[in-house]
PDB file of C-alpha atoms in Angstrom:
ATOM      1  CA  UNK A   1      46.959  -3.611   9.849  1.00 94.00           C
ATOM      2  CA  UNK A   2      45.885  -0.444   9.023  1.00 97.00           C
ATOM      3  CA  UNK A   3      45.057  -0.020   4.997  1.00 95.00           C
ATOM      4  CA  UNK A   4      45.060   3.485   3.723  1.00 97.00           C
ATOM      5  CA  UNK A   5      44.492   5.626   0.679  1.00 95.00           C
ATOM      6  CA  UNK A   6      46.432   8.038  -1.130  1.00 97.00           C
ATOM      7  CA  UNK A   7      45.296  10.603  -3.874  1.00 96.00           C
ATOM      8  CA  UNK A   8      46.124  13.409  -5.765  1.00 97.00           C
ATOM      9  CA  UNK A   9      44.476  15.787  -8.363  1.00 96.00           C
ATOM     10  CA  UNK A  10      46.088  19.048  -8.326  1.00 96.00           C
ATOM     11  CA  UNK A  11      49.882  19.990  -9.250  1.00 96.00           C
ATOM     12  CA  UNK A  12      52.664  17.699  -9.203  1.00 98.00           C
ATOM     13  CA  UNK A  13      50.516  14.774  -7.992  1.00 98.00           C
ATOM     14  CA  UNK A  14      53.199  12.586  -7.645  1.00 98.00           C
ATOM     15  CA  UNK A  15      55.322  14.292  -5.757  1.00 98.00           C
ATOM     16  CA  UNK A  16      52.504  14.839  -3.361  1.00 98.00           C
ATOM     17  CA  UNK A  17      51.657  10.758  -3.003  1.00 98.00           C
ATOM     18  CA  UNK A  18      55.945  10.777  -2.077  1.00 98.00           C
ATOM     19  CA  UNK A  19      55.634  13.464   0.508  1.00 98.00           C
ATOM     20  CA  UNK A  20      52.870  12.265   2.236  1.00 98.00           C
ATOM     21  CA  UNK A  21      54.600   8.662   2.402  1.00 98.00           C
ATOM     22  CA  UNK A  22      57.672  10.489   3.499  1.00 97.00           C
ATOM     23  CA  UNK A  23      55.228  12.067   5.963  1.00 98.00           C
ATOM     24  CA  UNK A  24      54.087   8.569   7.356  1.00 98.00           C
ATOM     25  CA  UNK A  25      57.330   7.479   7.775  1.00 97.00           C
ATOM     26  CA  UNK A  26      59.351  10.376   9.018  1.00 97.00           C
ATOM     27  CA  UNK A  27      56.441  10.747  12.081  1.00 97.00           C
ATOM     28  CA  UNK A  28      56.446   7.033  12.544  1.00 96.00           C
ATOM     29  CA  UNK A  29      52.821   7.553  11.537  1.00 97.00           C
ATOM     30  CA  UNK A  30      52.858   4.281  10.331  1.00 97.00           C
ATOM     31  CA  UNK A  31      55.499   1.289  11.002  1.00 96.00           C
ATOM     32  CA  UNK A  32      55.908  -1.865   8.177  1.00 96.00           C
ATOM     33  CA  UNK A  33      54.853   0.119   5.502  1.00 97.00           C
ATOM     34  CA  UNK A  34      53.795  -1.511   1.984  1.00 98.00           C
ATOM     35  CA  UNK A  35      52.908   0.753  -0.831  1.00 98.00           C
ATOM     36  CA  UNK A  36      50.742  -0.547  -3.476  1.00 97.00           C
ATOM     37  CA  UNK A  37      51.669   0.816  -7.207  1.00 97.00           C
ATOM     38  CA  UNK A  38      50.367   4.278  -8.545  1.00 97.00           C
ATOM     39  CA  UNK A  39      47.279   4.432 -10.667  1.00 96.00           C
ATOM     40  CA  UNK A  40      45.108   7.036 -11.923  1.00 97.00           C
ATOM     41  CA  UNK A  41      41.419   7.266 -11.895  1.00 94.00           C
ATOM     42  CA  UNK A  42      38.445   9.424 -12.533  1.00 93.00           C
ATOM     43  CA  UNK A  43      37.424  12.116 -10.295  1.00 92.00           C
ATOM     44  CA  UNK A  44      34.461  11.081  -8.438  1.00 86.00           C
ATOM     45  CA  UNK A  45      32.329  13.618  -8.835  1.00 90.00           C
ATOM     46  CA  UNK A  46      28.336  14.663  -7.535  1.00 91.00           C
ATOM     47  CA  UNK A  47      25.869  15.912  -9.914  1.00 92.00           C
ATOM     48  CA  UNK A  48      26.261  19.195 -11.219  1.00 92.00           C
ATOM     49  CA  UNK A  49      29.842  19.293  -9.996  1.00 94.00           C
ATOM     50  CA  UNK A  50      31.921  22.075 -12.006  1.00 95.00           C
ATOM     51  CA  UNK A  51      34.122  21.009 -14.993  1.00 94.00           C
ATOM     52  CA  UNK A  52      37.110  22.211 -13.836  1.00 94.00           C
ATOM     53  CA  UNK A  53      36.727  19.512 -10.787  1.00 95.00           C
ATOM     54  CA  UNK A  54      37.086  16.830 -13.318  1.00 96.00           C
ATOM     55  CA  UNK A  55      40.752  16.197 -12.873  1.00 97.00           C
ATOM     56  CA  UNK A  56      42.138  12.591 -12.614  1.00 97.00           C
ATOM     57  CA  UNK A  57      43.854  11.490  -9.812  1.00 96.00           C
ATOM     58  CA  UNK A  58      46.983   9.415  -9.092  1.00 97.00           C
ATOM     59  CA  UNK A  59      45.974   7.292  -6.430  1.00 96.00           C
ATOM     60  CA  UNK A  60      47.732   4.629  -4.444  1.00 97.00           C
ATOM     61  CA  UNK A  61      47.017   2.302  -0.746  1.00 96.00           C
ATOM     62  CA  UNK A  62      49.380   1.875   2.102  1.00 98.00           C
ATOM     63  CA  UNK A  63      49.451  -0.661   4.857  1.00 97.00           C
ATOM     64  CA  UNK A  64      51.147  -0.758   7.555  1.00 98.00           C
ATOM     65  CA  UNK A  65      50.713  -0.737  11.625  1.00 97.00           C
ATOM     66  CA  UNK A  66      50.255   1.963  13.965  1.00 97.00           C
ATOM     67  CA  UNK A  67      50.340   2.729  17.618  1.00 96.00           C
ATOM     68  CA  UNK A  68      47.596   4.985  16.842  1.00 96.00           C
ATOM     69  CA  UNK A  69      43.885   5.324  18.082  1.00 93.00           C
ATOM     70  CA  UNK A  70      41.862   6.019  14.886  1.00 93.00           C
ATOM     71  CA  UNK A  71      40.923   9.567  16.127  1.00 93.00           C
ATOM     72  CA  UNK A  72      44.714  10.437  16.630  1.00 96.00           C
ATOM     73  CA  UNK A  73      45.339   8.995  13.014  1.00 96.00           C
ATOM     74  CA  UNK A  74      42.683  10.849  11.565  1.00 95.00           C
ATOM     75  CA  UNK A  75      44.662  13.635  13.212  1.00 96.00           C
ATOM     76  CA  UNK A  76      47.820  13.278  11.932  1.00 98.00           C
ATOM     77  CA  UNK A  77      46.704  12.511   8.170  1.00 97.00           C
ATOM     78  CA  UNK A  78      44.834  15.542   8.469  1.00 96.00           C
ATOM     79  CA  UNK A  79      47.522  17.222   9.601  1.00 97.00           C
ATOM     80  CA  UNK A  80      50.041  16.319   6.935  1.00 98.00           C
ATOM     81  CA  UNK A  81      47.308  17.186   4.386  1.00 96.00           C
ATOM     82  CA  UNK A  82      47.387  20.694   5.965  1.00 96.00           C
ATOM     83  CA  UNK A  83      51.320  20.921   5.677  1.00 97.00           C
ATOM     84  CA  UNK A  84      51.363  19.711   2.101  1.00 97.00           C
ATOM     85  CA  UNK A  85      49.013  22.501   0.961  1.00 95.00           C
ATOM     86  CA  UNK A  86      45.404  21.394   0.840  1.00 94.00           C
ATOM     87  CA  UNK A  87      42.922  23.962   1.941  1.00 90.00           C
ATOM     88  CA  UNK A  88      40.029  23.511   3.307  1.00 87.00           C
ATOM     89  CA  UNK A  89      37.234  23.388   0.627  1.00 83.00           C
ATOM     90  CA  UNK A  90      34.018  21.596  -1.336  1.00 79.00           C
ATOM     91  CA  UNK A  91      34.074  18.127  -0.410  1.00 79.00           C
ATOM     92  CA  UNK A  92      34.489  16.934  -4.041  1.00 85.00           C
ATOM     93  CA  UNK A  93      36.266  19.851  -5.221  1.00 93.00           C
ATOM     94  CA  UNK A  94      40.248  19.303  -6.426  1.00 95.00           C
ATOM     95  CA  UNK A  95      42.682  18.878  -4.037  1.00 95.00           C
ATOM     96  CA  UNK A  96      46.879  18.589  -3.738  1.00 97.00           C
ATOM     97  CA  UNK A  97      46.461  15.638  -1.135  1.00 97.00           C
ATOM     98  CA  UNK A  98      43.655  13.447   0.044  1.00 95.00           C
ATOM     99  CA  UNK A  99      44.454  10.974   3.042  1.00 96.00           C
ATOM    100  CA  UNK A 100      41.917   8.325   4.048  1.00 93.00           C
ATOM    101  CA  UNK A 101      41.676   5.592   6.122  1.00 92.00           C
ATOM    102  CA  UNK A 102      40.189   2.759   4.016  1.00 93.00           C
ATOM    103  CA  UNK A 103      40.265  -0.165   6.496  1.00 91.00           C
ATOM    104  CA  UNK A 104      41.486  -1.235   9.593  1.00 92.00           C
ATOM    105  CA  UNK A 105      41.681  -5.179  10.404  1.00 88.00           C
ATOM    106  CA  UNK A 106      38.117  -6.604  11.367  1.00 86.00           C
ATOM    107  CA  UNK A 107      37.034  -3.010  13.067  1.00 83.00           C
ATOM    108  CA  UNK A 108      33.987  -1.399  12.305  1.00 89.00           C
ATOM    109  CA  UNK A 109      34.269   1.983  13.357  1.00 84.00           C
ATOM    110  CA  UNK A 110      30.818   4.652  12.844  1.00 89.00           C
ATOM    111  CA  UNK A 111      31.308   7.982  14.519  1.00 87.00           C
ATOM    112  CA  UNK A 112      30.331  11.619  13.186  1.00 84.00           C
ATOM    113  CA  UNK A 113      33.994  12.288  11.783  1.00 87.00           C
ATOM    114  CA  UNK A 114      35.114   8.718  11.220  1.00 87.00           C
ATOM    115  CA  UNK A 115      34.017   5.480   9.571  1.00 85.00           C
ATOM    116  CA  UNK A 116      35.914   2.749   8.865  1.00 84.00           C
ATOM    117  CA  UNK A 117      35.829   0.748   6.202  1.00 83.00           C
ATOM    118  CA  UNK A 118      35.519   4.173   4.494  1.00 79.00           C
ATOM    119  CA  UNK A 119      31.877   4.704   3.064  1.00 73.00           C
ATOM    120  CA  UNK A 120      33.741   4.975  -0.328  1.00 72.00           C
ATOM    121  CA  UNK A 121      35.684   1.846  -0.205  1.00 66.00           C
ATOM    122  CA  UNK A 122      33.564   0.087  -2.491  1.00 63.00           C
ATOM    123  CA  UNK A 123      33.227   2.749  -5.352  1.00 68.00           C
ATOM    124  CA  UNK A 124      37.024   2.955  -5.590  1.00 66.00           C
ATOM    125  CA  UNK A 125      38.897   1.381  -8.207  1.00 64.00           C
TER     126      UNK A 125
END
């Protein structure tokens, strides 16, 4: 089971979290899905960060199972951040869409562009 997490802070940030679920589903991303119920959150945020990056976010997790190596899922999610709008930018800065693979079973995964559980996993609420 693959766990992952969902998050918004610019525009209509719910209607981003439904695309990209419409996203995993319509590319058979992911198979069995279970989504968790919406919350919002504080921006994380590193020191000095501007104010205007201190938007909340509606966040939410998905599980489900995929036929996918993590590479080629970090791939697609990347991807369907790219067709819903978010630009490349500051790592902290605002975004439409932010995809992230929180866990994956038992697997430890540490490579340059991908760990799993996600470094973050534990500061999230």
């Amino acid at each position: 089971m693959v766990i992952l997490g969902l998050g918004s802070n610019l525009g209509d940030r719910q209607k981003f979290l439904t695309q990209a679920i419409e996203q995993l589903r319509r590319q058979n991303i992911l198979k069995n899905i279970r989504v968790s119920s919406v919350y919002e959150s504080d921006a994380l945020l590193p020191p000095n960060a501007p104010a205007d990056w201190n938007l909340p976010f509606l966040n939410l997790a998905v599980c489900g199972e995929t036929a996918l190596s993590p590479q080629a899922l970090l791939r697609a999610l990347k991807a369907i951040e790219h067709a819903l709008g978010r630009k490349p930018t500051d790592l902290w800065a605002p975004r439409p869409i932010d995809l992230d693979i929180l866990a994956w079973g038992q697997h430890t995964i540490q490579e340059e562009t991908l760990t799993i559980p996600h470094v973050g996993l534990l500061q999230r609420p």
